[in-house]
PDB file of C-alpha atoms and ligand atoms in Angstrom:
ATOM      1  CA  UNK A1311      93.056 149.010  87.923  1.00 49.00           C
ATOM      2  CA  UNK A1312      91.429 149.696  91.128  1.00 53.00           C
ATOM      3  CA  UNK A1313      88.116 151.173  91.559  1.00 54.00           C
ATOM      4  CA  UNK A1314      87.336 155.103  92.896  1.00 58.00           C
ATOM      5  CA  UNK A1315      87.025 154.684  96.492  1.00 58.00           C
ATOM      6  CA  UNK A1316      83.316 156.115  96.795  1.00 64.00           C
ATOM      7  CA  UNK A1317      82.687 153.594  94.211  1.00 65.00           C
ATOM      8  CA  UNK A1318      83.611 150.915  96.073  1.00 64.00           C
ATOM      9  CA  UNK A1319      82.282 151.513  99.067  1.00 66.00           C
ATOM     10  CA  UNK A1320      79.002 151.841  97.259  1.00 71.00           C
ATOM     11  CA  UNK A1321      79.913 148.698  95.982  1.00 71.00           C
ATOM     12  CA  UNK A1322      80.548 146.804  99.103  1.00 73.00           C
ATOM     13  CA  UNK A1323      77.589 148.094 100.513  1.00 75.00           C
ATOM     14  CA  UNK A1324      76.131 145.411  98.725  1.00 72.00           C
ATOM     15  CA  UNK A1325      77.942 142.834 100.034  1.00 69.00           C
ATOM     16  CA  UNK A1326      77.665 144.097 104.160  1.00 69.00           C
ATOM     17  CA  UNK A1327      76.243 140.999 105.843  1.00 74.00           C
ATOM     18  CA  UNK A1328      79.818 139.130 105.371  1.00 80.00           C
ATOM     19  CA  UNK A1329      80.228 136.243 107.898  1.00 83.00           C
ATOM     20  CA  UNK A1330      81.702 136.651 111.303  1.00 86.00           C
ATOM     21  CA  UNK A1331      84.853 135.317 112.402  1.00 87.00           C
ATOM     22  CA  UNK A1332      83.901 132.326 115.215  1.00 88.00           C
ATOM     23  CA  UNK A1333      84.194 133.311 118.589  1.00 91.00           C
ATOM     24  CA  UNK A1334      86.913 131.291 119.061  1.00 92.00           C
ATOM     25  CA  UNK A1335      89.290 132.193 116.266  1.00 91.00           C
ATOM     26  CA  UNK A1336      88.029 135.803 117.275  1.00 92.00           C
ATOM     27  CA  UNK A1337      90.014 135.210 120.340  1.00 93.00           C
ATOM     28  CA  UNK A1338      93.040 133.569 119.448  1.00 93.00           C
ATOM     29  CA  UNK A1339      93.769 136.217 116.835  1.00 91.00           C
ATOM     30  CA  UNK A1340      92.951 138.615 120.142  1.00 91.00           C
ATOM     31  CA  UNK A1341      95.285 136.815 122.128  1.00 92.00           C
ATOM     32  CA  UNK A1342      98.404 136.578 119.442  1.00 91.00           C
ATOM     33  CA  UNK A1343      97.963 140.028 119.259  1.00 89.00           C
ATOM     34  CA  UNK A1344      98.873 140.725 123.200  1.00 91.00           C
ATOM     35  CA  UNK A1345     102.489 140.643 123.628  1.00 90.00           C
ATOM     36  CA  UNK A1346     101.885 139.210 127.276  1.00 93.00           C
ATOM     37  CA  UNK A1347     100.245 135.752 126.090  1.00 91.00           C
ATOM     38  CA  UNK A1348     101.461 132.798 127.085  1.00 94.00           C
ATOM     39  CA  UNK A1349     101.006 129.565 125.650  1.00 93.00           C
ATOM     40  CA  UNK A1350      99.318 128.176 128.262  1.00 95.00           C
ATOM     41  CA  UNK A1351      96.707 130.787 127.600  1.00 94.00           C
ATOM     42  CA  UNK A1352      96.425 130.050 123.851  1.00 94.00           C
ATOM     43  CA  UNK A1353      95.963 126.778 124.865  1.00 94.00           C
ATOM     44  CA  UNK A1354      92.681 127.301 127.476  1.00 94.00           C
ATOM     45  CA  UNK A1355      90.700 129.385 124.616  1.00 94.00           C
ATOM     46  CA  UNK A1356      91.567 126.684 121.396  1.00 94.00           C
ATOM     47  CA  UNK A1357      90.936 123.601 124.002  1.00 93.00           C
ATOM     48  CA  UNK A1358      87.135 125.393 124.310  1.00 92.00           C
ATOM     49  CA  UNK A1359      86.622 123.981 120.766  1.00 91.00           C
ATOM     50  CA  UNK A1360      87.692 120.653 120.420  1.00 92.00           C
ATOM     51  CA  UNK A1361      87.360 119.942 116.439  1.00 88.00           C
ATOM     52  CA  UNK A1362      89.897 123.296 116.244  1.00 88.00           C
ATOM     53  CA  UNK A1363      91.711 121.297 118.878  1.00 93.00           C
ATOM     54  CA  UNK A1364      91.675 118.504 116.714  1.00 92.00           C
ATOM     55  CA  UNK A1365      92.617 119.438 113.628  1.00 88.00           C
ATOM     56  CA  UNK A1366      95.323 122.071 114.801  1.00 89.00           C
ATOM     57  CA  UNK A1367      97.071 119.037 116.123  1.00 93.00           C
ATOM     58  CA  UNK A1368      96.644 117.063 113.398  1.00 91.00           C
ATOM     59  CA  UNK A1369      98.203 120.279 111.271  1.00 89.00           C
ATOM     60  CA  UNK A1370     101.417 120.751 113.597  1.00 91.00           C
ATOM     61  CA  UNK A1371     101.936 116.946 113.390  1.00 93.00           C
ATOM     62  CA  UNK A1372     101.738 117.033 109.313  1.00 91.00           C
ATOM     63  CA  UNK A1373     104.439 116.800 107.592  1.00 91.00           C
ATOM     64  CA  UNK A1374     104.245 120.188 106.423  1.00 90.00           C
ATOM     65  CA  UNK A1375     105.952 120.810 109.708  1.00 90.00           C
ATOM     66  CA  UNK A1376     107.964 118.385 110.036  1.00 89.00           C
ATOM     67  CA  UNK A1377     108.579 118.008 113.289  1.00 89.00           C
ATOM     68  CA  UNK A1378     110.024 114.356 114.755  1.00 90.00           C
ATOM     69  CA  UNK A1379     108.096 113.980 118.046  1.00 91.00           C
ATOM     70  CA  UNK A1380     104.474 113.969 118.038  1.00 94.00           C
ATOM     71  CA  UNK A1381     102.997 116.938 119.350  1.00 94.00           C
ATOM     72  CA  UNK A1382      99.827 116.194 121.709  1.00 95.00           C
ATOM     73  CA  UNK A1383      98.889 119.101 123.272  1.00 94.00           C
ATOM     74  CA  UNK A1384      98.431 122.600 122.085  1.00 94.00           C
ATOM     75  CA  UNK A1385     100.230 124.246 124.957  1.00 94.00           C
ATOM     76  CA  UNK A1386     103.447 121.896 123.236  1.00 94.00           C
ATOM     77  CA  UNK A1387     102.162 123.239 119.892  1.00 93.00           C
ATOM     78  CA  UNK A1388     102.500 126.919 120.603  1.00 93.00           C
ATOM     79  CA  UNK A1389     106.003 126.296 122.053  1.00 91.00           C
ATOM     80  CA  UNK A1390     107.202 124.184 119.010  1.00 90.00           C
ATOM     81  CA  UNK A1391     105.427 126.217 116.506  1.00 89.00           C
ATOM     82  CA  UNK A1392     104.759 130.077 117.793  1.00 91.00           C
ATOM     83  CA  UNK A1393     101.703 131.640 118.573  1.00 92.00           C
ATOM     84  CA  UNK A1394     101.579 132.984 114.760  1.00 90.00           C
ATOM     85  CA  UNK A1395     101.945 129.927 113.346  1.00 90.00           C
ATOM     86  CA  UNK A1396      99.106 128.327 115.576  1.00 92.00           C
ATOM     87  CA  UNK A1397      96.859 131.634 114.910  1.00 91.00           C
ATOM     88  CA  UNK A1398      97.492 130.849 111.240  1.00 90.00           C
ATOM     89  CA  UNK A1399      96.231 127.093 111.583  1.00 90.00           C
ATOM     90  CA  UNK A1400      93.123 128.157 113.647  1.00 91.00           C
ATOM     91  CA  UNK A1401      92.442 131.105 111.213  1.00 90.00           C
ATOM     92  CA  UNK A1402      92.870 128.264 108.205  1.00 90.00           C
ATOM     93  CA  UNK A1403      90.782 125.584 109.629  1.00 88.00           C
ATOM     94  CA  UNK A1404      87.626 127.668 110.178  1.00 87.00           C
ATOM     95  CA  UNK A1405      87.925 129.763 106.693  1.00 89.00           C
ATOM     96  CA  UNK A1406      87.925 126.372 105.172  1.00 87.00           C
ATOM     97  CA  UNK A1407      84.812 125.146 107.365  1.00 83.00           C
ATOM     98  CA  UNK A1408      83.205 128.743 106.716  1.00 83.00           C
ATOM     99  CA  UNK A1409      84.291 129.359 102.690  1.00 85.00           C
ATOM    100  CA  UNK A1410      85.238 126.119 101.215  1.00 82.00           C
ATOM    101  CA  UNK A1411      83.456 123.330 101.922  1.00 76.00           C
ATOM    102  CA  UNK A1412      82.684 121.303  99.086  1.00 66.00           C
ATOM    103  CA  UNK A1413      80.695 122.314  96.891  1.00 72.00           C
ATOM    104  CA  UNK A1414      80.163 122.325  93.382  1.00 71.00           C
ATOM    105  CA  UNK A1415      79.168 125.227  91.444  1.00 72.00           C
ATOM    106  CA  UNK A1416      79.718 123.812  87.958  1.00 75.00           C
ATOM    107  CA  UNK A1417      82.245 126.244  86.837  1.00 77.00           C
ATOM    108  CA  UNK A1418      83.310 127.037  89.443  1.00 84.00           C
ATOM    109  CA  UNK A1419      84.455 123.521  91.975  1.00 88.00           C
ATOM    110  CA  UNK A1420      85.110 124.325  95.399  1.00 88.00           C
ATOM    111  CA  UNK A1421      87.681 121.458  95.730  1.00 88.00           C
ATOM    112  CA  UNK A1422      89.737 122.499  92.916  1.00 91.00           C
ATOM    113  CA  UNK A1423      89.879 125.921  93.921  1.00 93.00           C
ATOM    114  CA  UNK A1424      90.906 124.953  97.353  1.00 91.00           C
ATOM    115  CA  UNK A1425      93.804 123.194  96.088  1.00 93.00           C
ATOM    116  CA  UNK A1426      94.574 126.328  93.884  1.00 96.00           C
ATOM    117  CA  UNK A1427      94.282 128.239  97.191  1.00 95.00           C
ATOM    118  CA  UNK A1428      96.547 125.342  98.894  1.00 94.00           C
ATOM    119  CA  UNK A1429      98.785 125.284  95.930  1.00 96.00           C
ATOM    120  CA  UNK A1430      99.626 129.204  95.765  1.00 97.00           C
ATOM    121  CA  UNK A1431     100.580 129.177  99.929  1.00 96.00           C
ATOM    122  CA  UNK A1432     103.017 126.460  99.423  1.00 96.00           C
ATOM    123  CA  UNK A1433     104.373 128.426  96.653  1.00 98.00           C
ATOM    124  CA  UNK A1434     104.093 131.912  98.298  1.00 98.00           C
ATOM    125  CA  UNK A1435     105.994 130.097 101.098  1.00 96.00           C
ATOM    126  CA  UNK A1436     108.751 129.200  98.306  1.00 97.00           C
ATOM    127  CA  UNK A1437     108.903 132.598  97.106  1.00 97.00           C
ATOM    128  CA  UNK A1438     109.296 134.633  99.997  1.00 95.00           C
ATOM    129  CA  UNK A1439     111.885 132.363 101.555  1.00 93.00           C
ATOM    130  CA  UNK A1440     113.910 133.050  98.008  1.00 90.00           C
ATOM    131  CA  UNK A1441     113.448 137.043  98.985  1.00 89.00           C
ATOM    132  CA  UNK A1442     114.807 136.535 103.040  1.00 87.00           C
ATOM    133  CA  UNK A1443     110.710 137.273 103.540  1.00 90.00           C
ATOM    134  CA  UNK A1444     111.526 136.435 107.259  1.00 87.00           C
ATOM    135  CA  UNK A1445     107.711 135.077 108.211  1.00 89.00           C
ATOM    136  CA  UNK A1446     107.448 131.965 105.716  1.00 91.00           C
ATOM    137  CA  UNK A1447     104.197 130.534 107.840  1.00 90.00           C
ATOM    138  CA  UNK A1448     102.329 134.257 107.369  1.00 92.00           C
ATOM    139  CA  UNK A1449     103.247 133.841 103.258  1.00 95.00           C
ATOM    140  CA  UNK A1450     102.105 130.471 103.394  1.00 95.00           C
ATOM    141  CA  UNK A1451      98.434 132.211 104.495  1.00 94.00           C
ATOM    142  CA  UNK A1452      98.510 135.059 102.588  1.00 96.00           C
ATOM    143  CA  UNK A1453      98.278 132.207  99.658  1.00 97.00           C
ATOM    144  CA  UNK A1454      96.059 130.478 101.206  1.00 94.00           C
ATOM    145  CA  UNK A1455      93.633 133.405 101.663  1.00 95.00           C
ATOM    146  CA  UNK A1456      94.180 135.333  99.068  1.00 97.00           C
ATOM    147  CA  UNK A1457      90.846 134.233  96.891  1.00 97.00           C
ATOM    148  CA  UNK A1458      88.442 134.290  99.912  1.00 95.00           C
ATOM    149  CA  UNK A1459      86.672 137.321  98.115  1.00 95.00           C
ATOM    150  CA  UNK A1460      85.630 134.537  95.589  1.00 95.00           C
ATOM    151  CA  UNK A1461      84.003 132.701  97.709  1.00 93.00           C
ATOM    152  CA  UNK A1462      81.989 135.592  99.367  1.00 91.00           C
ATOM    153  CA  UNK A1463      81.206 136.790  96.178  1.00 92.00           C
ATOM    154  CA  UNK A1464      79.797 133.147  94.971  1.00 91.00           C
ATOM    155  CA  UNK A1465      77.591 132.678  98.120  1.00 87.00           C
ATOM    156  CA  UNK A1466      76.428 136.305  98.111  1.00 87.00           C
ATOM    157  CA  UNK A1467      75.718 136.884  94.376  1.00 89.00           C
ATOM    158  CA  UNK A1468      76.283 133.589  92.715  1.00 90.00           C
ATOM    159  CA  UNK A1469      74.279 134.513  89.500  1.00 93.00           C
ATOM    160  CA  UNK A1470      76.838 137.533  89.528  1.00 94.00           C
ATOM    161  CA  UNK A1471      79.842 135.915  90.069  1.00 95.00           C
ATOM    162  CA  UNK A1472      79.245 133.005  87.593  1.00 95.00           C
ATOM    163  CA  UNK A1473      78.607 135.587  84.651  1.00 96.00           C
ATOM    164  CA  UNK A1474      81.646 137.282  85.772  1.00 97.00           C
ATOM    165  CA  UNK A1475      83.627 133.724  85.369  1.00 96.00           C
ATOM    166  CA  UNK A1476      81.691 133.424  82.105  1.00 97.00           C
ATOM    167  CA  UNK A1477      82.718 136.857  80.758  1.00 98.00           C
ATOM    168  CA  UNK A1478      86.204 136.323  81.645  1.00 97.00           C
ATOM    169  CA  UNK A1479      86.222 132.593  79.893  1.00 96.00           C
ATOM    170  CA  UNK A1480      84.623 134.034  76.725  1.00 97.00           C
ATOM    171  CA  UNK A1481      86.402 137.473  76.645  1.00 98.00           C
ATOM    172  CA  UNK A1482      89.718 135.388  78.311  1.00 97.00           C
ATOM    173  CA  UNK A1483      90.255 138.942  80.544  1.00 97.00           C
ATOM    174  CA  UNK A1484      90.920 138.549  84.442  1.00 97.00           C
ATOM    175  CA  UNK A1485      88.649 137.610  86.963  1.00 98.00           C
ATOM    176  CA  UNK A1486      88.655 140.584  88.908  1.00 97.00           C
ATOM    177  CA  UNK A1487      88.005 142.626  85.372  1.00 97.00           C
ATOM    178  CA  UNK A1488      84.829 140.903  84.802  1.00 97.00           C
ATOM    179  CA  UNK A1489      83.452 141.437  88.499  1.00 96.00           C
ATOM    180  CA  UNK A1490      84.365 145.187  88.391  1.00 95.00           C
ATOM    181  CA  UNK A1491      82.127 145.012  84.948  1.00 95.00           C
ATOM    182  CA  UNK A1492      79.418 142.895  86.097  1.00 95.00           C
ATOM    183  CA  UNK A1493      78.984 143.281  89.992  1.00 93.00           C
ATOM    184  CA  UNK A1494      80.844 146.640  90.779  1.00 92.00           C
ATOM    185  CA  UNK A1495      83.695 145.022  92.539  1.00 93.00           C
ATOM    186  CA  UNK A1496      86.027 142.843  92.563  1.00 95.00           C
ATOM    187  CA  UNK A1497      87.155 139.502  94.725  1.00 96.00           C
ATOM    188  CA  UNK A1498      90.476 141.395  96.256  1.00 96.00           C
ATOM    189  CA  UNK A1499      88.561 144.381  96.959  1.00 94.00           C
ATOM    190  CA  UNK A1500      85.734 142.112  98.989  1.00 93.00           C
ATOM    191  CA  UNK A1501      88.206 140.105 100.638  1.00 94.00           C
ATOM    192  CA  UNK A1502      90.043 142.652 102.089  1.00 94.00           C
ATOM    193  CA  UNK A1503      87.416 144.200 103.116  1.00 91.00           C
ATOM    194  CA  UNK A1504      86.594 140.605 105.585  1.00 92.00           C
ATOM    195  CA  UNK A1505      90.162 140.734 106.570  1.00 93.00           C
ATOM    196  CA  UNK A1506      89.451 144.023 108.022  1.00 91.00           C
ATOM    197  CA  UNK A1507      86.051 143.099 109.450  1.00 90.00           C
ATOM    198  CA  UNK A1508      88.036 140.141 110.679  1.00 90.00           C
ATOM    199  CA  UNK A1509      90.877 142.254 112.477  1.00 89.00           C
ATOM    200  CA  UNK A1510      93.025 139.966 110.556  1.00 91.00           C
ATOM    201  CA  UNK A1511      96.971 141.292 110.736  1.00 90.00           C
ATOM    202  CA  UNK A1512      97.393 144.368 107.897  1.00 93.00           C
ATOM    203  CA  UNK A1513      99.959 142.057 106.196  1.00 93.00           C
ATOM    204  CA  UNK A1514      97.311 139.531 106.154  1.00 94.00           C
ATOM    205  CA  UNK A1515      94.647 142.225 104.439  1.00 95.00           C
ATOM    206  CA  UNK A1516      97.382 144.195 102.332  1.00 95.00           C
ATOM    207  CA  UNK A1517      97.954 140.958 100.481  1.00 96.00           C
ATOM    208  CA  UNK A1518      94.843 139.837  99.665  1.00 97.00           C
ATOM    209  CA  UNK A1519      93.614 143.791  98.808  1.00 95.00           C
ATOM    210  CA  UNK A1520      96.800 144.191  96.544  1.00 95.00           C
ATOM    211  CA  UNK A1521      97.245 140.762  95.157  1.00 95.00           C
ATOM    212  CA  UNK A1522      96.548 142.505  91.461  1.00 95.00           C
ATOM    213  CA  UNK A1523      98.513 145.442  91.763  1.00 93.00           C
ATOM    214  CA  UNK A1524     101.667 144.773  93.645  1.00 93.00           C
ATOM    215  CA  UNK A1525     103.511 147.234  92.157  1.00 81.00           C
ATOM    216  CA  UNK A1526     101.404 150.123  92.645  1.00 78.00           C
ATOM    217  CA  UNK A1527     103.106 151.900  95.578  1.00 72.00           C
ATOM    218  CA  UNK A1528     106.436 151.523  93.705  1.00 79.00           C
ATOM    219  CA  UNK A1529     108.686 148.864  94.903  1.00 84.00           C
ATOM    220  CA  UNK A1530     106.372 145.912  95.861  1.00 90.00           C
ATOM    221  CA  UNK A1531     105.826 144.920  99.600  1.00 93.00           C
ATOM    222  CA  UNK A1532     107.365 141.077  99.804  1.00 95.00           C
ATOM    223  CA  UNK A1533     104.939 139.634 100.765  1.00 96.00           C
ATOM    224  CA  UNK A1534     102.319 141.075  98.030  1.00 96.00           C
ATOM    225  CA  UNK A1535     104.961 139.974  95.480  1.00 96.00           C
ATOM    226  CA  UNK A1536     104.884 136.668  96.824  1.00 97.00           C
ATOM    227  CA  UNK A1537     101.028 136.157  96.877  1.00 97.00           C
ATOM    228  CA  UNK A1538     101.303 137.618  93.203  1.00 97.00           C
ATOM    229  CA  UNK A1539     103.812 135.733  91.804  1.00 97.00           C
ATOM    230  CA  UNK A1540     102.630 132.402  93.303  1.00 98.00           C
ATOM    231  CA  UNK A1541      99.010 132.775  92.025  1.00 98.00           C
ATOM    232  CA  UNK A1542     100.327 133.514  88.526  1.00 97.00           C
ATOM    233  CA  UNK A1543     102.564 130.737  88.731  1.00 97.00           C
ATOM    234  CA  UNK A1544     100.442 128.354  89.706  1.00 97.00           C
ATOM    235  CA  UNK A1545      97.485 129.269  87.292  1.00 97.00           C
ATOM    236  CA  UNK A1546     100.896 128.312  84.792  1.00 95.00           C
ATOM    237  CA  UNK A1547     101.348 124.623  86.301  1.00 95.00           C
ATOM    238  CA  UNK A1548      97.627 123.999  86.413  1.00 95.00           C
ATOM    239  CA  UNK A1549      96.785 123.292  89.778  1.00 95.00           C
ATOM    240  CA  UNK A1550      93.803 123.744  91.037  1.00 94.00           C
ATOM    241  CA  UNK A1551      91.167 126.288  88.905  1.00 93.00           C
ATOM    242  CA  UNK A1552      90.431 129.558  90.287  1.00 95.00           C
ATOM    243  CA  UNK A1553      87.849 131.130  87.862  1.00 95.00           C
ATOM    244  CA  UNK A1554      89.695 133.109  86.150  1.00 97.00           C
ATOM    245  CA  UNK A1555      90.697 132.622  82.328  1.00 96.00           C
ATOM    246  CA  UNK A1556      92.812 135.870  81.896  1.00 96.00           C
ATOM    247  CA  UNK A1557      96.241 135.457  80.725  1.00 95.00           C
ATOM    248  CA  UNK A1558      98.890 134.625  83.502  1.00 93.00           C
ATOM    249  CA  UNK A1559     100.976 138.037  83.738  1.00 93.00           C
ATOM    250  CA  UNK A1560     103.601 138.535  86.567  1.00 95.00           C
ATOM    251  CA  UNK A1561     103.900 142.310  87.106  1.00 94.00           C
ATOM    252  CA  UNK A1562     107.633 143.304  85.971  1.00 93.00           C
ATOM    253  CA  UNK A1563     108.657 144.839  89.083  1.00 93.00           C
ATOM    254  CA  UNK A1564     107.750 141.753  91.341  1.00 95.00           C
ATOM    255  CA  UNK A1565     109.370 139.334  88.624  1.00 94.00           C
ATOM    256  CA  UNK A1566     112.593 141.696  88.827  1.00 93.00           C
ATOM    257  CA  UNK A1567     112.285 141.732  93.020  1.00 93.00           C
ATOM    258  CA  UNK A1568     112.034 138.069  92.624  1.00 94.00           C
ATOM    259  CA  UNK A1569     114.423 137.377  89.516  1.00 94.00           C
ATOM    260  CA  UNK A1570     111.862 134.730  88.132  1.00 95.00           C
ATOM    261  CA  UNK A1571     113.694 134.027  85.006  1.00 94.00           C
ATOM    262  CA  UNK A1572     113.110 130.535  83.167  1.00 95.00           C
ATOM    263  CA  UNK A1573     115.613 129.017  85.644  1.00 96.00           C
ATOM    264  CA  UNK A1574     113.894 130.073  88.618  1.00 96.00           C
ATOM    265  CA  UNK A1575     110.459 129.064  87.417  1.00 95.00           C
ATOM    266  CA  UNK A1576     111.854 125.374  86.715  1.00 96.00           C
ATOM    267  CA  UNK A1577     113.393 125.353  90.040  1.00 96.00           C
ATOM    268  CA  UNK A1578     110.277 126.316  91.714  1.00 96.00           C
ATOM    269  CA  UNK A1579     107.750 124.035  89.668  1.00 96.00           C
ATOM    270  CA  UNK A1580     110.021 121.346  91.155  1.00 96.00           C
ATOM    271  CA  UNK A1581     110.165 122.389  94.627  1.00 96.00           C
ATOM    272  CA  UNK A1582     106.538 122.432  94.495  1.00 95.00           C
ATOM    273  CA  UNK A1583     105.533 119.179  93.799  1.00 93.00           C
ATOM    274  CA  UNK A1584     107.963 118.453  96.582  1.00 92.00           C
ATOM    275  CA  UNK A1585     106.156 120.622  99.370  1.00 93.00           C
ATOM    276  CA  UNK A1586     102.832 120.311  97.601  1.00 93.00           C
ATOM    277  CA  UNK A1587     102.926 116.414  98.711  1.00 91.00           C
ATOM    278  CA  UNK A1588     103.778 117.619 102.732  1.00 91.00           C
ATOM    279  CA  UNK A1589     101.094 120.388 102.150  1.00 91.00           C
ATOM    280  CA  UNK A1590      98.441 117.142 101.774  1.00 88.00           C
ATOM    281  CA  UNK A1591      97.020 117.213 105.460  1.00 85.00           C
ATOM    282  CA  UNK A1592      95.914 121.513 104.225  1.00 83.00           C
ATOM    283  CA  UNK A1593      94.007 119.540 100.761  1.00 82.00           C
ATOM    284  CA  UNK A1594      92.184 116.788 102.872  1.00 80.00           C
ATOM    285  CA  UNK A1595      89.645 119.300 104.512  1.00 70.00           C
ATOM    286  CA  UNK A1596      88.368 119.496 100.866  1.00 56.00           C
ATOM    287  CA  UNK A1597      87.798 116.154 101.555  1.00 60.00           C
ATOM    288  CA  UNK A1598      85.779 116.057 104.264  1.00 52.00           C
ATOM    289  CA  UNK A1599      88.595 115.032 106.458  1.00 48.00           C
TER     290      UNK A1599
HETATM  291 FE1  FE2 B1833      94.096 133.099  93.001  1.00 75.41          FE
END
């Protein structure tokens, strides 16, 4: 399924001009990643930007967190929240401001793929808690990132990744199929690639790299299963489009690791439109919010 490594790389090369992280993200990913930090210095480099400022705020006081009191200042956000889960809101606010703003590429519509991208975090988030996957918040962004390879892709070779969307309506074959065919690589491969550039955590990359073959390695990492599962799954329900027409398959060693039998699923689909609805403040930067 995967490509020869020279290959690749030969393939990527095409794609090397891949946007930068902003400085400020740069550093809070930096700064999560120092055992040392404090909150209070978390809180002097975020404070530098004050739309991040903003809209972190307005994240930790979503319902999606749920948290009684209103928070008001980031120092009391870190505390409440963690440093990973405020590194995971910074990292989510500027990917959408850098990869998803609206736009619409006729097949391909940036808003409904964001709320696939939404939808399969809140659902990775549901799966990994049903696995003990201790760090909920870091499935929640695997989902959430998983498909930023599509958006490089449609920016950097939109003819290219349009016929590859084309190819896999008309031949109904996966996504990532069709760009191996047409454009030498695929959208997992040229994500992870920016989650490296990115320094983002390896769990972080190793999801988005392995989102198609979870099983590879043997038994599948939980939180690779998750991102699977959940982007399968919600292909299934319909929400949100993500390009791809290939059939929705579930690898049988992540649906045994998660025991998604037709129980499960139901229970799931139902959660979701539960935690979809607290997930709402994550869909509003689609609009413009
Ligand atoms: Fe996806």
């Amino acid at each position: 399924m995967a490509l020869p490594n020279g290959e690749l790389q030969k393939a990527l090369t095409r794609f090397k001009d891949l946007p930068t992280l902003p400085d400020v993200v740069a550093r809070v990913m930096q700064i999560v990643s120092n055992p040392l930090t404090t909150a209070e210095d978390l809180n002097q480099v975020i404070s530098l930007d004050q739309a991040l400022t903003f809209k972190v705020l307005r994240l930790a006081n979503s319902a999606y967190y749920g948290f009684p009191k209103e928070i008001t200042h980031i120092t009391q956000a870190v505390m409440i929240l963690g440093f990973n889960t405020i590194r995971n809101l910074a990292l989510s606010v500027s990917v959408h401001k850098m990869l998803f703003a609206d736009r619409d590429k006729g097949l391909f519509n940036y808003r409904d793929f964001w709320k696939h991208c939404v939808a399969v975090g809140v659902c990775a988030r549901i799966l990994s808690r049903r696995i003990g996957y201790k760090n909920e918040e870091n499935a929640f962004t695997a989902g959430l990132l998983h498909d930023i390879g599509k958006s490089l892709l449609e920016r950097m070779d939109h003819a290219g990744f349009m016929g590859a969307i084309e190819a896999s309506q008309q031949r109904q074959i996966p996504l990532w199929q069709a760009e191996q065919e047409l454009l030498g690589v695929d959208h997992a491969a040229v994500g992870g690639r920016l989650a490296e550039i990115w320094n983002l955590p390896s769990d972080l990359r190793g999801a988005i790299e392995l989102q198609h073959r979870p099983g590879e390695d043997g038994v599948p990492d939980p939180l690779v299963a998750a991102v699977h599962a959940a982007n399968q799954l919600c292909r299934e329900l319909g929400l949100g489009t993500d390009g791809d027409f290939g059939p929705t398959l579930i690898d049988p060693a992540v649906e045994k690791l998660l025991r998604l039998d037709a129980a499960a699923r139901t229970e799931i689909a139902a959660e979701m439109d539960l935690r979809l609805k607290e997930a709402e403040e994550f869909l509003k930067f689609s609009r413009g919010a």
